Short mmCIF file of C-alpha atoms in Angstrom, two decimals:
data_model
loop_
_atom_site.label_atom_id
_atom_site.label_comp_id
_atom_site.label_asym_id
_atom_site.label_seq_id
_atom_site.Cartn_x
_atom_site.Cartn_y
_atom_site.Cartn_z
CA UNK A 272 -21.65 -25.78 241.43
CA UNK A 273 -18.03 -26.06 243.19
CA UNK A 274 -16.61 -22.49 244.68
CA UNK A 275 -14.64 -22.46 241.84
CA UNK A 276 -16.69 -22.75 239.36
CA UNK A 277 -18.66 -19.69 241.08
CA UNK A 278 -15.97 -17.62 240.89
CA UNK A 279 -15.52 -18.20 237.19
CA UNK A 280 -19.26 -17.77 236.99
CA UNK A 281 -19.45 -14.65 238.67
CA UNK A 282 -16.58 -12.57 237.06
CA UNK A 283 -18.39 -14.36 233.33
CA UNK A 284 -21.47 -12.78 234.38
CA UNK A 285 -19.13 -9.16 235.05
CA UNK A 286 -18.06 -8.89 232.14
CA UNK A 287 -21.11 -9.88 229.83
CA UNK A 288 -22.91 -6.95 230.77
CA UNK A 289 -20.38 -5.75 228.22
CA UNK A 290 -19.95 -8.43 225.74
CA UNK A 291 -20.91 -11.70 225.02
CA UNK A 292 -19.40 -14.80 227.29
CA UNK A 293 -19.73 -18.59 227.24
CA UNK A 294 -18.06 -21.33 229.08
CA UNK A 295 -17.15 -24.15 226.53
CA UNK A 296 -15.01 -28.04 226.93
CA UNK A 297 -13.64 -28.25 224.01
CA UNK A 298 -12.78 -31.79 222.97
CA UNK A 299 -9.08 -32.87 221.71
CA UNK A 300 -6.84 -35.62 220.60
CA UNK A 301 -3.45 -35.09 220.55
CA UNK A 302 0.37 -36.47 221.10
CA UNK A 303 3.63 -35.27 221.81
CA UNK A 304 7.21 -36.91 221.98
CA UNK A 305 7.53 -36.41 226.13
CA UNK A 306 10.58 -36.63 228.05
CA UNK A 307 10.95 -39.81 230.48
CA UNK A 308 11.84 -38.86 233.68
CA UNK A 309 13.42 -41.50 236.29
CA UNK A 310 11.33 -39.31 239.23
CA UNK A 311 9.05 -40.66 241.44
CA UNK A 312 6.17 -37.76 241.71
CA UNK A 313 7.50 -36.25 244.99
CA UNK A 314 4.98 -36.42 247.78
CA UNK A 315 6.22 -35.18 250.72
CA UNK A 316 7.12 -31.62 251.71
CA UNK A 317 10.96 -33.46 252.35
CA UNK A 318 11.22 -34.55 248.62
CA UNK A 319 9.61 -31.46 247.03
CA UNK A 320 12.27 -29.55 248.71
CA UNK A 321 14.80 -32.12 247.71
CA UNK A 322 13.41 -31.64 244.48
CA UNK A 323 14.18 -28.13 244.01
CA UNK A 324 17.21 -27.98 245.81
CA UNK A 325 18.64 -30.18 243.03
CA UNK A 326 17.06 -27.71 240.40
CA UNK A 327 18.46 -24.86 241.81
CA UNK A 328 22.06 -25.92 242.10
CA UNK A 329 24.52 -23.76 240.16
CA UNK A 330 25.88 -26.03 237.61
CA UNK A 331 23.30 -28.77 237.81
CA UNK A 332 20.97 -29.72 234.96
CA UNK A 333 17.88 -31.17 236.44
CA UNK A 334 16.14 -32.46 233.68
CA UNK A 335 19.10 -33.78 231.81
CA UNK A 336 19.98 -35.26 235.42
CA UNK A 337 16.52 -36.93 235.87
CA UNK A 338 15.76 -37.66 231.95
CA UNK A 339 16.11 -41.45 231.00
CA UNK A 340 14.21 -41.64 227.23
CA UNK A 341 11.96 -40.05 225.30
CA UNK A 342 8.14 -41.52 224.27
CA UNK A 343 5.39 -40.11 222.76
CA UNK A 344 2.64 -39.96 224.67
CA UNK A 345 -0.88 -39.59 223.27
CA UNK A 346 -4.68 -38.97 223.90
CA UNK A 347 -8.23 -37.76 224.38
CA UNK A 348 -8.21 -35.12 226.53
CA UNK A 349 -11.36 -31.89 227.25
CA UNK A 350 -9.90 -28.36 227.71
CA UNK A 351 -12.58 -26.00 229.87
CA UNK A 352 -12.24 -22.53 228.07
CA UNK A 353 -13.90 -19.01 227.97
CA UNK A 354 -14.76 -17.18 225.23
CA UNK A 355 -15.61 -14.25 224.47
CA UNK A 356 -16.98 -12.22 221.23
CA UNK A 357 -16.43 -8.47 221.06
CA UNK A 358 -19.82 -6.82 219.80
CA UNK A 359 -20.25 -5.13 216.65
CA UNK A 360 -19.93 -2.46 215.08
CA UNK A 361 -16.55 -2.09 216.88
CA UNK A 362 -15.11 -5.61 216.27
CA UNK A 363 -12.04 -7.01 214.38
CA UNK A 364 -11.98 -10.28 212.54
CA UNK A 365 -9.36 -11.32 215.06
CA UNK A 366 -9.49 -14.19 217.86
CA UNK A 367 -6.47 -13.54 220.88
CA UNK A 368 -5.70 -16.69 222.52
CA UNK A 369 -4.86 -16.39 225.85
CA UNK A 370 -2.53 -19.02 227.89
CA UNK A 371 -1.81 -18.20 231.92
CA UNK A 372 0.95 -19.39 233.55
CA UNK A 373 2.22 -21.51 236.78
CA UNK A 374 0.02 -20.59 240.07
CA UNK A 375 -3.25 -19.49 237.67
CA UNK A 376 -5.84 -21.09 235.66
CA UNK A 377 -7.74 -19.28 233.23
CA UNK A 378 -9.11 -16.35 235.26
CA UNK A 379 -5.83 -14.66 235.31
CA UNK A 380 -6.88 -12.88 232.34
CA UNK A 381 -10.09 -11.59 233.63
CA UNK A 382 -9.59 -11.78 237.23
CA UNK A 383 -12.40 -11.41 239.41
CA UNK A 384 -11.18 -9.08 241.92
CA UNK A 385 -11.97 -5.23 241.01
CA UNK A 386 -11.77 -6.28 237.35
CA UNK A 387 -11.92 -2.95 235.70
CA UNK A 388 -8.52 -2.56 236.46
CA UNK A 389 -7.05 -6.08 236.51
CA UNK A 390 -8.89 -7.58 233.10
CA UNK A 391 -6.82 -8.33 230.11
CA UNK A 392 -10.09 -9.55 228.63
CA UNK A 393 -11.82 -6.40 229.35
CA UNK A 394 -9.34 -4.40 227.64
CA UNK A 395 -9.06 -6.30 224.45
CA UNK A 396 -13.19 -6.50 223.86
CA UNK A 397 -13.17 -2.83 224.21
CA UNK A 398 -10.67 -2.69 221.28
CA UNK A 399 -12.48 -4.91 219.57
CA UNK A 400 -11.14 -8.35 219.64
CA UNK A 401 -12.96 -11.61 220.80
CA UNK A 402 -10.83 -13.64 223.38
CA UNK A 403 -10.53 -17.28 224.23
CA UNK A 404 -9.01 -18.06 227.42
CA UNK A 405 -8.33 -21.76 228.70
CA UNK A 406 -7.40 -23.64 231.23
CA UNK A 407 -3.77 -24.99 230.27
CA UNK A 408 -4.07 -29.02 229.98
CA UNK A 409 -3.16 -30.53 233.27
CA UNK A 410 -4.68 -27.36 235.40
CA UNK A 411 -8.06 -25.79 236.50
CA UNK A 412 -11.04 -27.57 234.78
CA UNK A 413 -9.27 -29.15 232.25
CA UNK A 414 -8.52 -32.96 231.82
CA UNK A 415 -5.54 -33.62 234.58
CA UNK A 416 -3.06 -36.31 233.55
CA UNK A 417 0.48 -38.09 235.33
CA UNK A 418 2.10 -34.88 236.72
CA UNK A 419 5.84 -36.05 235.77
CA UNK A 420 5.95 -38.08 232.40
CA UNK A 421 2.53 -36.31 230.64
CA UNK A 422 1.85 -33.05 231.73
CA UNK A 423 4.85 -31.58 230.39
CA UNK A 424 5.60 -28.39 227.66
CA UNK A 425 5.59 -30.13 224.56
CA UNK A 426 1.68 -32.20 225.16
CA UNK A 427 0.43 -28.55 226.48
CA UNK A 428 1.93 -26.86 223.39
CA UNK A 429 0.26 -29.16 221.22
CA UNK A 430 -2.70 -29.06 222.60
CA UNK A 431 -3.07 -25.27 222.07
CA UNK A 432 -1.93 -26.08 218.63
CA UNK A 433 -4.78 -28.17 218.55
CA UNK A 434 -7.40 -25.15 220.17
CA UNK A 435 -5.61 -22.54 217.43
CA UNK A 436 -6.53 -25.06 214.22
CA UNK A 437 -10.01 -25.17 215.55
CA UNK A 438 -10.57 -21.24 215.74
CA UNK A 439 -8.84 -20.91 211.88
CA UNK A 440 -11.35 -23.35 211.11
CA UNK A 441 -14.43 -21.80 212.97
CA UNK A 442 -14.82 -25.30 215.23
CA UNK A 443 -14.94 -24.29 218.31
CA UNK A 444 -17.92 -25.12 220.51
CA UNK A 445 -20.76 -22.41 219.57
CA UNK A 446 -18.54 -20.34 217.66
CA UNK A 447 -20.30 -19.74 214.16
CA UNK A 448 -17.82 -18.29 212.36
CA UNK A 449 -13.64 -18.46 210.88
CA UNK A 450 -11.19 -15.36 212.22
CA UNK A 451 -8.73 -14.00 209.52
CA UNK A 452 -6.57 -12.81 212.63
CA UNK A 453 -5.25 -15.14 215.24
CA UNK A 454 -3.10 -13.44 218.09
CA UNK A 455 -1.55 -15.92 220.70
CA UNK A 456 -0.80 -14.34 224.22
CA UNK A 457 0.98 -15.58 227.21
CA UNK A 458 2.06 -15.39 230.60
CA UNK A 459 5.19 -16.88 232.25
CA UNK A 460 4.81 -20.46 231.62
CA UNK A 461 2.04 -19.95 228.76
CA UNK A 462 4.40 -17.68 226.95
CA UNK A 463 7.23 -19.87 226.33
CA UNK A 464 4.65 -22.14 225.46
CA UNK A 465 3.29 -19.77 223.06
CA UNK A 466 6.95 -18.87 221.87
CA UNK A 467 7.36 -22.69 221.73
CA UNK A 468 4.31 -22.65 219.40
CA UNK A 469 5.38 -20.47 216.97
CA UNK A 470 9.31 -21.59 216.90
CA UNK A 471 7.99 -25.13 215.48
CA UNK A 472 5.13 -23.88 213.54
CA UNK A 473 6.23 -20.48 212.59
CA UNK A 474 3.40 -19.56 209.91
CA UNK A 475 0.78 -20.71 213.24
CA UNK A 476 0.03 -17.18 214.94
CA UNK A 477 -0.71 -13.34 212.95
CA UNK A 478 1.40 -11.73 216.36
CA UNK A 479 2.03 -12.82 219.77
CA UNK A 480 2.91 -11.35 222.82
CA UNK A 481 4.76 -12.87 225.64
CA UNK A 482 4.27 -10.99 229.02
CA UNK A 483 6.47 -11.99 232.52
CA UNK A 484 9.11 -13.42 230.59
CA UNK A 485 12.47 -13.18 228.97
CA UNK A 486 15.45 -15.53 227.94
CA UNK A 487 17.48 -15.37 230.60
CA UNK A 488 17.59 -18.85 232.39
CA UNK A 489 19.76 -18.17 234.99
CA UNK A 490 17.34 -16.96 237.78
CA UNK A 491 14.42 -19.41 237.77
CA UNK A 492 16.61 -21.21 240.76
CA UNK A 493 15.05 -17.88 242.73
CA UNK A 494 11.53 -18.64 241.65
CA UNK A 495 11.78 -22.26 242.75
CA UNK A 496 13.15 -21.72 246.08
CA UNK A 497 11.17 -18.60 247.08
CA UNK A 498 8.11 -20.50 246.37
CA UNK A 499 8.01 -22.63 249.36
CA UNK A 500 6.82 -25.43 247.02
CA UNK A 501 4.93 -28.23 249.00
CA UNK A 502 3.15 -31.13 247.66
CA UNK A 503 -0.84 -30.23 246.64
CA UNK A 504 -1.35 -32.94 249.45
CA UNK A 505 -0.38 -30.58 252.36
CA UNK A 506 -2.70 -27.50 250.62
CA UNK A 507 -6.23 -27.78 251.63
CA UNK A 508 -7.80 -25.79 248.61
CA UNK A 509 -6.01 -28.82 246.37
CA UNK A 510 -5.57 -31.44 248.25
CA UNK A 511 -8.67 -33.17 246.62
CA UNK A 512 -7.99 -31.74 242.78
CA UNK A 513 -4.74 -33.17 242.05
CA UNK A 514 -2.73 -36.01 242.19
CA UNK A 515 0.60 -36.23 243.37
CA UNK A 516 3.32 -34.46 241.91
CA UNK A 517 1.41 -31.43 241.53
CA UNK A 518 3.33 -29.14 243.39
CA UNK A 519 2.31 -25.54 244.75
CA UNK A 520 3.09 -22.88 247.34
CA UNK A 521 2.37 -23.76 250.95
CA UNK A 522 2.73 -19.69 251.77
CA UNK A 523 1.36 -16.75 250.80
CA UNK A 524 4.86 -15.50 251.51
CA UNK A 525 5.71 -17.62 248.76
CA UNK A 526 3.06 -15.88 246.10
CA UNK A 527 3.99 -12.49 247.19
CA UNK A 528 7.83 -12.96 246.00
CA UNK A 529 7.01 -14.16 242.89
CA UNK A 530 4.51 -12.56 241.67
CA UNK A 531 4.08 -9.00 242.87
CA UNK A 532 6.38 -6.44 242.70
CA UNK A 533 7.20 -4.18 246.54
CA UNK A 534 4.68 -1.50 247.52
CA UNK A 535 2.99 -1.20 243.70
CA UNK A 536 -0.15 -3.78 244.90
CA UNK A 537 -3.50 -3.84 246.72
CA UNK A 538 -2.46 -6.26 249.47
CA UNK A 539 -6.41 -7.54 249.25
CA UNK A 540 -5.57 -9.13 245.63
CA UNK A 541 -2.49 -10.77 247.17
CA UNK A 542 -4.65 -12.71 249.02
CA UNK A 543 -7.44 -13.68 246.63
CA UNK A 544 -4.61 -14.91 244.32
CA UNK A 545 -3.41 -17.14 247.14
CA UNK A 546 -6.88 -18.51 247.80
CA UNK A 547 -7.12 -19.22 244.19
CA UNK A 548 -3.74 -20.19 243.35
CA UNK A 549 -3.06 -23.27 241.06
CA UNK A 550 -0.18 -26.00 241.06
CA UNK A 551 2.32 -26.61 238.44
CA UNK A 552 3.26 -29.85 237.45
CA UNK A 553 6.81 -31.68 237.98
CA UNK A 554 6.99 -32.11 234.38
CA UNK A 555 6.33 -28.38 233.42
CA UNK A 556 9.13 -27.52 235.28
CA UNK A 557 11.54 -30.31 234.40
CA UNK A 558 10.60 -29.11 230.87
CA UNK A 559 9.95 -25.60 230.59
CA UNK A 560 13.49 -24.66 229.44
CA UNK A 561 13.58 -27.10 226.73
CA UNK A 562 12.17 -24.92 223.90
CA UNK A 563 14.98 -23.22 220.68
CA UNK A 564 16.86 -20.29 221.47
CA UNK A 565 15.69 -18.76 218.39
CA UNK A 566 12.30 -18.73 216.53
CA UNK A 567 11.79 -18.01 212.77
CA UNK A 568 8.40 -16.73 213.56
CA UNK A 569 7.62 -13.49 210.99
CA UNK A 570 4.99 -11.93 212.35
CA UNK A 571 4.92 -8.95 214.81
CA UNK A 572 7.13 -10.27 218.33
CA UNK A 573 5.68 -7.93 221.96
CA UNK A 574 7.42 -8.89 224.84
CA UNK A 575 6.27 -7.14 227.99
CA UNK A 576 7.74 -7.64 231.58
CA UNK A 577 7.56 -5.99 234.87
CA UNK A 578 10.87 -4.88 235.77
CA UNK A 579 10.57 -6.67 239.53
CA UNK A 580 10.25 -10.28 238.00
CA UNK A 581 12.16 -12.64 239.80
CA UNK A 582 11.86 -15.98 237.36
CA UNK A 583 13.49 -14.00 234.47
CA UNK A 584 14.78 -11.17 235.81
CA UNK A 585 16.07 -11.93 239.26
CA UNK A 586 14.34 -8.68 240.37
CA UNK A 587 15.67 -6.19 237.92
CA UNK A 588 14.93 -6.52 234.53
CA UNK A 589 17.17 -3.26 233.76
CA UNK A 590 20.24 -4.78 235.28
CA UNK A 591 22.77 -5.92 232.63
CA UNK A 592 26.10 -5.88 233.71
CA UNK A 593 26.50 -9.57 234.91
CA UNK A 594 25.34 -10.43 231.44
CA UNK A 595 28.27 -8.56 229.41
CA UNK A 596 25.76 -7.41 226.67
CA UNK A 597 24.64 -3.94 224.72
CA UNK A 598 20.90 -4.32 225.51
CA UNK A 599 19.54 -1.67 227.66
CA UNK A 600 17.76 -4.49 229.28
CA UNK A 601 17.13 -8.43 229.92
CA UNK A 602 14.17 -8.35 227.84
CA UNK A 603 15.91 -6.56 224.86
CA UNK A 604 18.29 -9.09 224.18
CA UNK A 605 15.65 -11.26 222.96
CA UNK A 606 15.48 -9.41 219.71
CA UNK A 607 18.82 -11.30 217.92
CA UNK A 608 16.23 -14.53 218.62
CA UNK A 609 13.68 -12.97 216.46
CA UNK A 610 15.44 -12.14 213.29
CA UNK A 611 12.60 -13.00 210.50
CA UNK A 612 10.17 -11.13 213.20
CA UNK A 613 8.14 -8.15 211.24
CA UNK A 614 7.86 -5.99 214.12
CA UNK A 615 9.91 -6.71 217.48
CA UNK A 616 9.17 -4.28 220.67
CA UNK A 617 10.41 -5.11 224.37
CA UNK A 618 8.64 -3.55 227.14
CA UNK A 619 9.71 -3.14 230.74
CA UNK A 620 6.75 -1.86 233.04
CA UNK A 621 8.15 -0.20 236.33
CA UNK A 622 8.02 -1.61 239.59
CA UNK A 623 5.88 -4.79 238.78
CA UNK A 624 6.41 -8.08 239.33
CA UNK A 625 6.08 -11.45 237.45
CA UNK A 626 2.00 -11.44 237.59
CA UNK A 627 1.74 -8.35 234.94
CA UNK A 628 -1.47 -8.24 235.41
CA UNK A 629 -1.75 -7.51 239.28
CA UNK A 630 -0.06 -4.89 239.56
CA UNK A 631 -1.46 -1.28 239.79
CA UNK A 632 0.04 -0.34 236.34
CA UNK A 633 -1.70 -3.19 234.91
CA UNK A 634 -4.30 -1.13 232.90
CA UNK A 635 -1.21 1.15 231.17
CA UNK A 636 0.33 -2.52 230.25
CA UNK A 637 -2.99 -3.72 228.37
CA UNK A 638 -2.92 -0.43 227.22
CA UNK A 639 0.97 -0.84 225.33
CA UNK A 640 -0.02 -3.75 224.55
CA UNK A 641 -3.38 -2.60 222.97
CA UNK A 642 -1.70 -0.36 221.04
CA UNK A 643 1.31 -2.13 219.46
CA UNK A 644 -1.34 -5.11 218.52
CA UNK A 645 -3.42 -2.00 216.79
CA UNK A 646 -0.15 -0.79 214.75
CA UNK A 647 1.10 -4.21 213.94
CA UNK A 648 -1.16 -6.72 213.68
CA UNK A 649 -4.78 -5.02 213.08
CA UNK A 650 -6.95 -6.12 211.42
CA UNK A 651 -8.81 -2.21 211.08
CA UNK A 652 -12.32 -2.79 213.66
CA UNK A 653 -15.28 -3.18 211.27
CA UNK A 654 -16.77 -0.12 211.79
CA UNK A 655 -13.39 1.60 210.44
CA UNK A 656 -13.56 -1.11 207.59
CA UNK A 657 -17.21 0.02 206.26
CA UNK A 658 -16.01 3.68 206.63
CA UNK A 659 -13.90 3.79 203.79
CA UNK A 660 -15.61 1.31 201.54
CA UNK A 661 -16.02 3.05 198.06
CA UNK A 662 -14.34 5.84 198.94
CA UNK A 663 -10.67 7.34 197.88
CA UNK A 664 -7.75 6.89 200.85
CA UNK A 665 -6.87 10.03 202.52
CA UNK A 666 -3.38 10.05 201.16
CA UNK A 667 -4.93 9.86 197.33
CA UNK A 668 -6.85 12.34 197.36
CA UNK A 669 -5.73 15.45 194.92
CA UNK A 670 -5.91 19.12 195.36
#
């Protein structure tokens, strides 16, 4: 068993003394219409650098800059995923679907580092829903592919498509049974691909949240440079994982700017994240701005950021003035983009960063979120269900 796969091990075993975990590859074939990039995967720290100053240049479109064609690329890939099934009595009929972002794999969401305060998971069995967490494809456990030209938005987005029909259709790997509810939640990079989702298959998802992220393009230039990218080649950890064009950063310096907020952090998790970080693709960030402004999605819209984000909100989610609009913040204006949505809420959590989770509000964030998925999406835990079978509603009662 690789260190990795220990660590996943160990914070699976954590949390079943709770619930019920399993590890599962779940099997997929799938395509995608793919940009073509004229980019050589960049390989030394020279050309990463290059890379980024070209992405970062006011006025410069990188992708349109780089993009030659378009192709659809297909295949048979494995996704390596976690699930886990919230114990009855006090269980909905509702799967979340959790997606992390750039510098994670699928422990983000039930991280193994003093997880009582830093699991998502946690939180959500306790109110009753069953979770399924995954590597993204191209990361972690999960099939890796040609880090420019395949391992891009769209192919990732389709491939949690592909994860999502399975659960409506009770086909995933050891998982006996359909969910009425399906909730898709992201972070960063995995929630504009969940936003992506639902924009081109709007009837997809019951609710979704997107956490460490906004609409606002304009500072992901500070994200890229403050990185200190370097080619997975010059990383120890992943020098042996990936191929090249996997890019990740060479600091800890680097992790600390972008994903935790100042002074609100236990410096020890800093760390661990480093140690465990993850690498991005070329193509994921030649592509993750390439989704619709605007979604048609229905169903109940969270979006929940810290207000120290750098990607998308250069620091200060609550500063609007540059941006010449109404919204009390960066993350409100997203709500014009959601006009079919039945519920919209946006959050800003004080004095986090991008990584929601790792900062020492985290538990009040799962908590917001708990409760606006309890308002707005339900469905009531069984328990509550059975309680009012063959009996007369509160609110009908006479006398």
């Amino acid at each position: 068993m690789t260190p990795r796969s220990l660590v996943l091990f160990s914070a699976l075993a954590a949390l079943s003394a709770a619930t019920k975990c399993w590890n599962m590859t779940i099997p997929i074939s799938i395509s995608a219409r793919n940009g073509v990039f004229d980019l050589k995967p960049p390989t030394t720290e020279t050309e990463v650098t290059a890379l980024f100053l070209d992405m970062s240049r006011p006025g410069n479109n990188s992708t349109a800059q780089y993009l030659k064609d378009y192709a659809t690329v297909s295949g048979n890939y494995t996704l390596a995923a976690t699930y886990c099934e919230a114990a009855a009595p006090c269980a909905r009929d509702a799967l979340q679907i959790l997606t992390h972002g750039i510098g994670f794999d699928r422990s983000y969401w039930d991280y193994p580092y003093h997880s009582w305060n830093y699991s998502y998971v946690r939180q959500a069995v306790r109110d009753g829903y069953s979770t399924l967490t995954w590597d993204r494809l191209g990361v972690g456990e999960s099939s890796h592919g040609n880090a420019v030209n395949e391992i891009q938005i769209n192919l990732e987005i389709a491939a949690l498509k592909a994860i999502t029909e399975m659960a409506r259709a009770g086909q995933l790997p050891r998982v006996s049974r359909k969910f009425s509810k399906i909730i898709h939640m992201g972070h960063s990079f995995g929630s504009a691909m969940t936003y992506g989702l639902t924009a081109m298959y709007p009837s997809i998802s019951d609710g979704i949240v997107l956490t460490g992220f906004s609409q606002v393009s304009k500072y992901m230039a500070y994200f890229v440079l403050a990185a200190n990218f370097a080619p997975v080649s010059r990383i120890s950890s992943l020098a042996d994982e990936y191929d090249d064009g996997y890019i990740a950063p060479r600091s800890k310096v680097g992790v600390h700017i972008n994903f935790f907020g100042p002074n609100n952090f236990d410096p020890r998790l800093l760390e661990v994240a480093y140690r465990k970080g993850q690498p991005a693709a070329t193509g994921e960030l030649l592509t993750v701005g390439s989704g619709p402004s605007s979604s048609d999605f229905a169903g109940p819209v969270m979006i929940i950021t810290g207000d120290r984000d750098i990607p998308f909100c250069g620091g200060n989610c609550m500063s609007t003035t540059e941006d010449k609009t109404s919204a009390p913040n960066l993350i409100e204006q997203s709500r014009d983009n959601f006009k079919q949505a039945k519920a919209f809420n946006a959050t800003v959590v004080p004095d986090v960063g991008h990584a929601l989770n790792f900062g020492y509000p985290a538990h009040r964030a799962f908590g917001i979120i708990g409760e606006f998925l309890k308002t707005n999406v339900g469905p009531p835990l069984k328990q509550e269900a059975r309680r009012w079978v063959g009996r007369t509603s509160p609110r009908s009662r006479s006398g």
